[in-house]
mmCIF file of C-alpha atoms in Angstrom:
data_model
loop_
_atom_site.group_PDB
_atom_site.id
_atom_site.type_symbol
_atom_site.label_atom_id
_atom_site.label_comp_id
_atom_site.label_asym_id
_atom_site.label_seq_id
_atom_site.Cartn_x
_atom_site.Cartn_y
_atom_site.Cartn_z
ATOM 1 C CA UNK Q 1 17.236 -25.816 27.300
ATOM 2 C CA UNK Q 2 20.066 -28.283 26.885
ATOM 3 C CA UNK Q 3 17.607 -31.167 26.994
ATOM 4 C CA UNK Q 4 15.524 -29.620 24.235
ATOM 5 C CA UNK Q 5 18.607 -28.849 22.141
ATOM 6 C CA UNK Q 6 19.817 -32.439 22.297
ATOM 7 C CA UNK Q 7 16.354 -33.593 21.321
ATOM 8 C CA UNK Q 8 16.234 -31.316 18.305
ATOM 9 C CA UNK Q 9 19.618 -32.661 17.270
ATOM 10 C CA UNK Q 10 18.100 -36.126 17.102
ATOM 11 C CA UNK Q 11 15.390 -34.713 14.867
ATOM 12 C CA UNK Q 12 17.885 -33.127 12.523
ATOM 13 C CA UNK Q 13 19.860 -36.357 12.228
ATOM 14 C CA UNK Q 14 16.704 -38.311 11.486
ATOM 15 C CA UNK Q 15 15.648 -35.804 8.855
ATOM 16 C CA UNK Q 16 19.005 -36.036 7.114
ATOM 17 C CA UNK Q 17 18.982 -39.824 7.166
ATOM 18 C CA UNK Q 18 15.391 -39.829 5.996
ATOM 19 C CA UNK Q 19 16.306 -37.861 2.892
ATOM 20 C CA UNK Q 20 19.444 -39.804 2.040
ATOM 21 C CA UNK Q 21 17.674 -42.690 0.340
ATOM 22 C CA UNK Q 22 16.263 -40.531 -2.436
ATOM 23 C CA UNK Q 23 19.345 -38.569 -3.414
ATOM 24 C CA UNK Q 24 19.955 -38.540 -7.145
ATOM 25 C CA UNK Q 25 16.483 -37.662 -8.373
ATOM 26 C CA UNK Q 26 16.391 -35.314 -11.326
ATOM 27 C CA UNK Q 27 16.525 -31.615 -10.512
ATOM 28 C CA UNK Q 28 13.953 -28.996 -11.519
ATOM 29 C CA UNK Q 29 13.503 -28.006 -15.117
ATOM 30 C CA UNK Q 30 16.021 -25.469 -16.321
ATOM 31 C CA UNK Q 31 14.751 -21.932 -16.709
ATOM 32 C CA UNK Q 32 13.586 -21.139 -20.230
ATOM 33 C CA UNK Q 33 14.422 -17.940 -22.124
ATOM 34 C CA UNK Q 34 10.755 -16.922 -22.059
ATOM 35 C CA UNK Q 35 9.000 -16.347 -18.773
ATOM 36 C CA UNK Q 36 6.965 -19.334 -17.546
ATOM 37 C CA UNK Q 37 3.320 -19.339 -16.587
ATOM 38 C CA UNK Q 38 4.269 -20.612 -13.125
ATOM 39 C CA UNK Q 39 7.535 -20.429 -11.195
ATOM 40 C CA UNK Q 40 8.312 -22.509 -8.092
ATOM 41 C CA UNK Q 41 10.786 -21.419 -5.406
ATOM 42 C CA UNK Q 42 11.585 -24.203 -2.929
ATOM 43 C CA UNK Q 43 13.395 -24.112 0.422
ATOM 44 C CA UNK Q 44 15.072 -27.235 1.807
ATOM 45 C CA UNK Q 45 14.949 -28.377 5.429
ATOM 46 C CA UNK Q 46 17.808 -28.529 7.934
ATOM 47 C CA UNK Q 47 20.882 -30.319 6.604
ATOM 48 C CA UNK Q 48 19.304 -31.101 3.226
ATOM 49 C CA UNK Q 49 21.832 -29.052 1.256
ATOM 50 C CA UNK Q 50 24.921 -30.555 2.869
ATOM 51 C CA UNK Q 51 27.358 -32.896 1.128
ATOM 52 C CA UNK Q 52 25.803 -35.950 -0.472
ATOM 53 C CA UNK Q 53 22.298 -34.716 0.361
ATOM 54 C CA UNK Q 54 22.594 -31.675 -1.884
ATOM 55 C CA UNK Q 55 20.539 -33.328 -4.629
ATOM 56 C CA UNK Q 56 16.826 -32.919 -5.309
ATOM 57 C CA UNK Q 57 17.429 -29.640 -7.083
ATOM 58 C CA UNK Q 58 18.764 -28.115 -3.872
ATOM 59 C CA UNK Q 59 15.237 -28.138 -2.425
ATOM 60 C CA UNK Q 60 15.423 -31.270 -0.299
ATOM 61 C CA UNK Q 61 13.447 -34.489 -0.740
ATOM 62 C CA UNK Q 62 10.022 -33.331 0.467
ATOM 63 C CA UNK Q 63 9.863 -30.046 -1.439
ATOM 64 C CA UNK Q 64 11.323 -31.513 -4.610
ATOM 65 C CA UNK Q 65 8.785 -34.346 -4.734
ATOM 66 C CA UNK Q 66 6.065 -31.771 -4.160
ATOM 67 C CA UNK Q 67 7.446 -29.754 -7.063
ATOM 68 C CA UNK Q 68 7.591 -32.727 -9.430
ATOM 69 C CA UNK Q 69 4.015 -33.766 -8.691
ATOM 70 C CA UNK Q 70 2.733 -30.197 -8.948
ATOM 71 C CA UNK Q 71 4.637 -29.585 -12.189
ATOM 72 C CA UNK Q 72 2.998 -32.596 -13.827
ATOM 73 C CA UNK Q 73 -0.453 -31.156 -13.159
ATOM 74 C CA UNK Q 74 0.526 -27.711 -14.427
ATOM 75 C CA UNK Q 75 2.070 -29.129 -17.592
ATOM 76 C CA UNK Q 76 -0.949 -31.327 -18.242
ATOM 77 C CA UNK Q 77 -3.142 -28.259 -18.614
ATOM 78 C CA UNK Q 78 -0.716 -26.750 -21.121
ATOM 79 C CA UNK Q 79 1.083 -24.277 -18.898
ATOM 80 C CA UNK Q 80 4.836 -23.892 -18.543
ATOM 81 C CA UNK Q 81 6.691 -24.083 -15.239
ATOM 82 C CA UNK Q 82 10.233 -23.478 -14.005
ATOM 83 C CA UNK Q 83 11.799 -23.831 -10.578
ATOM 84 C CA UNK Q 84 14.702 -22.751 -8.409
ATOM 85 C CA UNK Q 85 15.910 -23.539 -4.910
ATOM 86 C CA UNK Q 86 16.389 -20.943 -2.217
ATOM 87 C CA UNK Q 87 20.150 -20.489 -2.044
ATOM 88 C CA UNK Q 88 20.862 -20.636 1.676
ATOM 89 C CA UNK Q 89 22.891 -22.853 4.042
ATOM 90 C CA UNK Q 90 19.979 -24.835 5.547
ATOM 91 C CA UNK Q 91 22.387 -25.790 8.325
ATOM 92 C CA UNK Q 92 21.755 -28.748 10.549
ATOM 93 C CA UNK Q 93 20.278 -28.197 13.992
ATOM 94 C CA UNK Q 94 23.188 -27.635 16.444
ATOM 95 C CA UNK Q 95 24.362 -30.676 18.364
ATOM 96 C CA UNK Q 96 25.080 -29.215 21.787
ATOM 97 C CA UNK Q 97 22.667 -26.308 21.784
ATOM 98 C CA UNK Q 98 25.197 -23.657 22.808
ATOM 99 C CA UNK Q 99 24.299 -20.007 22.294
ATOM 100 C CA UNK Q 100 26.767 -19.592 19.440
ATOM 101 C CA UNK Q 101 25.514 -22.748 17.746
ATOM 102 C CA UNK Q 102 21.922 -21.575 17.964
ATOM 103 C CA UNK Q 103 22.988 -18.178 16.665
ATOM 104 C CA UNK Q 104 24.455 -19.958 13.630
ATOM 105 C CA UNK Q 105 21.220 -21.899 13.125
ATOM 106 C CA UNK Q 106 19.078 -18.788 13.350
ATOM 107 C CA UNK Q 107 21.545 -17.068 11.052
ATOM 108 C CA UNK Q 108 20.768 -19.783 8.508
ATOM 109 C CA UNK Q 109 17.030 -19.122 8.828
ATOM 110 C CA UNK Q 110 17.549 -15.375 8.503
ATOM 111 C CA UNK Q 111 19.863 -15.872 5.523
ATOM 112 C CA UNK Q 112 17.263 -18.082 3.897
ATOM 113 C CA UNK Q 113 14.477 -15.581 4.472
ATOM 114 C CA UNK Q 114 16.579 -12.794 2.964
ATOM 115 C CA UNK Q 115 17.669 -14.982 0.037
ATOM 116 C CA UNK Q 116 14.087 -15.935 -0.738
ATOM 117 C CA UNK Q 117 13.007 -12.300 -0.665
ATOM 118 C CA UNK Q 118 15.819 -11.356 -3.047
ATOM 119 C CA UNK Q 119 15.210 -14.278 -5.414
ATOM 120 C CA UNK Q 120 11.492 -13.547 -5.474
ATOM 121 C CA UNK Q 121 12.098 -9.878 -6.260
ATOM 122 C CA UNK Q 122 14.558 -10.743 -9.014
ATOM 123 C CA UNK Q 123 12.164 -13.181 -10.640
ATOM 124 C CA UNK Q 124 9.012 -11.041 -10.537
ATOM 125 C CA UNK Q 125 10.985 -8.076 -11.871
ATOM 126 C CA UNK Q 126 12.100 -10.151 -14.855
ATOM 127 C CA UNK Q 127 8.746 -11.911 -15.290
ATOM 128 C CA UNK Q 128 5.994 -9.563 -14.073
ATOM 129 C CA UNK Q 129 3.105 -11.652 -15.400
ATOM 130 C CA UNK Q 130 4.140 -15.085 -14.087
ATOM 131 C CA UNK Q 131 2.534 -16.724 -11.062
ATOM 132 C CA UNK Q 132 4.835 -17.808 -8.228
ATOM 133 C CA UNK Q 133 4.558 -20.656 -5.721
ATOM 134 C CA UNK Q 134 6.714 -20.698 -2.577
ATOM 135 C CA UNK Q 135 7.301 -24.002 -0.795
ATOM 136 C CA UNK Q 136 9.349 -25.119 2.188
ATOM 137 C CA UNK Q 137 9.792 -28.026 4.577
ATOM 138 C CA UNK Q 138 10.782 -27.738 8.256
ATOM 139 C CA UNK Q 139 13.491 -25.019 8.433
ATOM 140 C CA UNK Q 140 12.623 -24.219 4.827
ATOM 141 C CA UNK Q 141 8.983 -23.684 5.791
ATOM 142 C CA UNK Q 142 10.167 -21.136 8.357
ATOM 143 C CA UNK Q 143 12.116 -19.388 5.601
ATOM 144 C CA UNK Q 144 8.954 -19.148 3.510
ATOM 145 C CA UNK Q 145 6.682 -18.225 6.428
ATOM 146 C CA UNK Q 146 8.897 -15.275 7.350
ATOM 147 C CA UNK Q 147 8.254 -13.697 3.946
ATOM 148 C CA UNK Q 148 4.496 -14.084 3.750
ATOM 149 C CA UNK Q 149 3.428 -10.956 5.628
ATOM 150 C CA UNK Q 150 5.564 -8.801 3.333
ATOM 151 C CA UNK Q 151 4.304 -10.512 0.162
ATOM 152 C CA UNK Q 152 0.606 -10.416 1.018
ATOM 153 C CA UNK Q 153 -0.164 -7.583 -1.396
ATOM 154 C CA UNK Q 154 1.910 -8.969 -4.271
ATOM 155 C CA UNK Q 155 -0.439 -10.262 -6.992
ATOM 156 C CA UNK Q 156 2.126 -12.659 -8.436
ATOM 157 C CA UNK Q 157 2.287 -14.818 -5.310
ATOM 158 C CA UNK Q 158 -0.304 -17.418 -6.216
ATOM 159 C CA UNK Q 159 0.260 -19.843 -3.338
ATOM 160 C CA UNK Q 160 2.545 -20.934 -0.531
ATOM 161 C CA UNK Q 161 3.133 -24.447 0.793
ATOM 162 C CA UNK Q 162 4.395 -24.937 4.352
ATOM 163 C CA UNK Q 163 5.198 -28.522 5.354
ATOM 164 C CA UNK Q 164 6.029 -29.226 9.020
ATOM 165 C CA UNK Q 165 6.488 -25.519 9.689
ATOM 166 C CA UNK Q 166 8.431 -24.636 12.835
ATOM 167 C CA UNK Q 167 6.714 -21.217 12.798
ATOM 168 C CA UNK Q 168 3.223 -22.704 12.600
ATOM 169 C CA UNK Q 169 0.439 -20.983 14.537
ATOM 170 C CA UNK Q 170 -2.790 -22.971 15.086
ATOM 171 C CA UNK Q 171 -4.813 -19.761 14.717
ATOM 172 C CA UNK Q 172 -3.347 -18.867 11.336
ATOM 173 C CA UNK Q 173 -6.142 -18.587 8.715
ATOM 174 C CA UNK Q 174 -4.301 -21.022 6.453
ATOM 175 C CA UNK Q 175 -5.650 -24.019 4.580
ATOM 176 C CA UNK Q 176 -4.673 -26.641 7.129
ATOM 177 C CA UNK Q 177 -4.053 -30.228 6.093
ATOM 178 C CA UNK Q 178 -2.714 -33.200 8.021
ATOM 179 C CA UNK Q 179 -3.865 -35.016 11.133
ATOM 180 C CA UNK Q 180 -3.001 -32.115 13.483
ATOM 181 C CA UNK Q 181 -6.268 -30.536 12.353
ATOM 182 C CA UNK Q 182 -8.184 -33.271 14.225
ATOM 183 C CA UNK Q 183 -7.328 -31.757 17.628
ATOM 184 C CA UNK Q 184 -8.398 -28.207 18.474
ATOM 185 C CA UNK Q 185 -5.372 -26.027 19.154
ATOM 186 C CA UNK Q 186 -2.846 -28.627 18.008
ATOM 187 C CA UNK Q 187 -0.093 -27.777 15.575
ATOM 188 C CA UNK Q 188 2.007 -25.114 17.279
ATOM 189 C CA UNK Q 189 5.484 -24.859 15.813
ATOM 190 C CA UNK Q 190 8.543 -25.351 17.987
ATOM 191 C CA UNK Q 191 9.822 -21.852 17.189
ATOM 192 C CA UNK Q 192 6.709 -20.351 18.755
ATOM 193 C CA UNK Q 193 7.626 -21.911 22.106
ATOM 194 C CA UNK Q 194 11.286 -20.897 22.172
ATOM 195 C CA UNK Q 195 12.138 -17.222 22.710
ATOM 196 C CA UNK Q 196 15.434 -17.688 20.854
ATOM 197 C CA UNK Q 197 13.594 -18.959 17.780
ATOM 198 C CA UNK Q 198 10.350 -17.019 18.080
ATOM 199 C CA UNK Q 199 8.857 -15.376 15.035
ATOM 200 C CA UNK Q 200 5.495 -14.570 13.525
ATOM 201 C CA UNK Q 201 3.726 -13.646 16.774
ATOM 202 C CA UNK Q 202 0.690 -12.490 14.793
ATOM 203 C CA UNK Q 203 -1.404 -14.687 12.497
ATOM 204 C CA UNK Q 204 -1.132 -14.198 8.766
ATOM 205 C CA UNK Q 205 -3.644 -11.875 7.094
ATOM 206 C CA UNK Q 206 -6.702 -13.714 5.793
ATOM 207 C CA UNK Q 207 -5.781 -12.685 2.258
ATOM 208 C CA UNK Q 208 -2.457 -14.499 2.660
ATOM 209 C CA UNK Q 209 -3.804 -17.421 4.656
ATOM 210 C CA UNK Q 210 -6.378 -18.178 1.980
ATOM 211 C CA UNK Q 211 -3.592 -19.003 -0.478
ATOM 212 C CA UNK Q 212 -1.297 -20.770 1.987
ATOM 213 C CA UNK Q 213 -1.434 -24.509 2.632
ATOM 214 C CA UNK Q 214 0.014 -25.615 5.974
ATOM 215 C CA UNK Q 215 0.608 -29.342 6.379
ATOM 216 C CA UNK Q 216 1.182 -30.785 9.849
ATOM 217 C CA UNK Q 217 0.601 -34.244 11.275
ATOM 218 C CA UNK Q 218 -0.304 -34.863 14.899
ATOM 219 C CA UNK Q 219 2.750 -35.581 17.019
ATOM 220 C CA UNK Q 220 5.224 -33.957 14.603
ATOM 221 C CA UNK Q 221 8.237 -32.873 16.645
ATOM 222 C CA UNK Q 222 8.529 -29.548 14.811
ATOM 223 C CA UNK Q 223 5.080 -28.314 13.740
ATOM 224 C CA UNK Q 224 3.093 -29.968 16.580
ATOM 225 C CA UNK Q 225 5.599 -29.359 19.342
ATOM 226 C CA UNK Q 226 4.564 -30.356 22.877
ATOM 227 C CA UNK Q 227 6.664 -28.517 25.490
ATOM 228 C CA UNK Q 228 5.102 -30.571 28.289
ATOM 229 C CA UNK Q 229 6.144 -33.915 26.866
ATOM 230 C CA UNK Q 230 8.818 -35.769 28.818
ATOM 231 C CA UNK Q 231 10.744 -36.379 25.611
ATOM 232 C CA UNK Q 232 9.652 -33.845 23.020
ATOM 233 C CA UNK Q 233 11.787 -35.416 20.298
ATOM 234 C CA UNK Q 234 11.073 -39.064 20.924
ATOM 235 C CA UNK Q 235 11.513 -41.528 18.047
ATOM 236 C CA UNK Q 236 7.788 -41.495 17.292
ATOM 237 C CA UNK Q 237 7.738 -37.692 16.956
ATOM 238 C CA UNK Q 238 10.820 -37.776 14.759
ATOM 239 C CA UNK Q 239 9.250 -40.486 12.605
ATOM 240 C CA UNK Q 240 6.186 -38.310 12.048
ATOM 241 C CA UNK Q 241 8.341 -35.351 11.055
ATOM 242 C CA UNK Q 242 10.262 -37.354 8.465
ATOM 243 C CA UNK Q 243 7.240 -39.175 7.033
ATOM 244 C CA UNK Q 244 5.978 -36.544 4.583
ATOM 245 C CA UNK Q 245 5.992 -37.139 0.825
ATOM 246 C CA UNK Q 246 6.935 -40.816 1.100
ATOM 247 C CA UNK Q 247 4.325 -42.124 -1.345
ATOM 248 C CA UNK Q 248 6.321 -42.711 -4.505
ATOM 249 C CA UNK Q 249 4.121 -42.602 -7.576
ATOM 250 C CA UNK Q 250 1.150 -41.116 -5.706
ATOM 251 C CA UNK Q 251 0.107 -37.525 -5.181
ATOM 252 C CA UNK Q 252 0.379 -36.209 -1.650
ATOM 253 C CA UNK Q 253 -2.696 -34.797 0.077
ATOM 254 C CA UNK Q 254 -1.610 -31.211 -0.583
ATOM 255 C CA UNK Q 255 -0.761 -31.481 -4.282
ATOM 256 C CA UNK Q 256 -4.231 -31.088 -5.775
ATOM 257 C CA UNK Q 257 -5.335 -28.318 -3.357
ATOM 258 C CA UNK Q 258 -2.127 -26.443 -4.191
ATOM 259 C CA UNK Q 259 -2.749 -26.861 -7.904
ATOM 260 C CA UNK Q 260 -6.299 -25.555 -7.468
ATOM 261 C CA UNK Q 261 -4.936 -22.393 -5.863
ATOM 262 C CA UNK Q 262 -2.782 -21.722 -8.910
ATOM 263 C CA UNK Q 263 -5.483 -21.453 -11.518
ATOM 264 C CA UNK Q 264 -4.597 -19.728 -14.778
ATOM 265 C CA UNK Q 265 -5.102 -15.994 -14.333
ATOM 266 C CA UNK Q 266 -4.032 -12.958 -16.296
ATOM 267 C CA UNK Q 267 -1.628 -10.764 -14.335
ATOM 268 C CA UNK Q 268 -1.187 -7.286 -15.715
ATOM 269 C CA UNK Q 269 2.335 -6.041 -16.365
ATOM 270 C CA UNK Q 270 2.557 -2.778 -14.387
ATOM 271 C CA UNK Q 271 5.312 -1.416 -16.637
ATOM 272 C CA UNK Q 272 3.333 -2.117 -19.806
ATOM 273 C CA UNK Q 273 0.246 -0.555 -18.261
ATOM 274 C CA UNK Q 274 2.202 2.577 -17.373
ATOM 275 C CA UNK Q 275 3.519 2.831 -20.935
ATOM 276 C CA UNK Q 276 -0.046 2.612 -22.264
ATOM 277 C CA UNK Q 277 -1.231 5.287 -19.849
ATOM 278 C CA UNK Q 278 1.616 7.609 -20.822
ATOM 279 C CA UNK Q 279 0.986 7.007 -24.509
ATOM 280 C CA UNK Q 280 -2.668 7.912 -24.128
ATOM 281 C CA UNK Q 281 -2.099 11.044 -22.085
#
């Protein structure tokens, strides 16, 4: 376990360094007084909310670029969009892999999952006819994933985007993108192989999977974890994990499919409907 912990530390360091070059990009649009057509809630990866890396709207480099590209498409068709980051520590992966350190890391994931649930509830209560998109990268994808079962029946959740998800299950009925799809059974998240991290033992419901995009490239140290590899976090695997959303000025492979999931729809306000029913009774 110590060997794996040290390897994951290398991954975390690479992820932090990988995001450092793009710090300073503009944050998400400020929330407007009126409810938007679409609202984006983004969860950063490990270490992406620490110190000088706390830019990108608090979402981290990968999720924030995904938001900016997605927002352009939404605004082009005349809809309004706002965004917020999941307010959680997004702590770095522990360096020495001690039990207490891993407990702190998992505490960060649990805190993020709870924060996302609370922020989602607050928003949909205030804006019951808006569509919502959830997005996360790496640890942030785990934060999102751990809410999807509970949100399956919520009509306002239009789509979810999981990039390099540590909770990824190959048998999930998600819309799978990335080179991991080229190999049958590939794309198992690292958390599914570690009892201390394990979550989501059952696949997502089809109704949730059909509006969830899961992006994973072959050899990714986190979402395509290989427990039999001699060095599970070798430089090549780390490079794959930190390579997402690097095409400045170009849409990523998941942007258009995500946009297509969030087509304009009319969502009924349950409170308004109840008032109408009471008035007519």
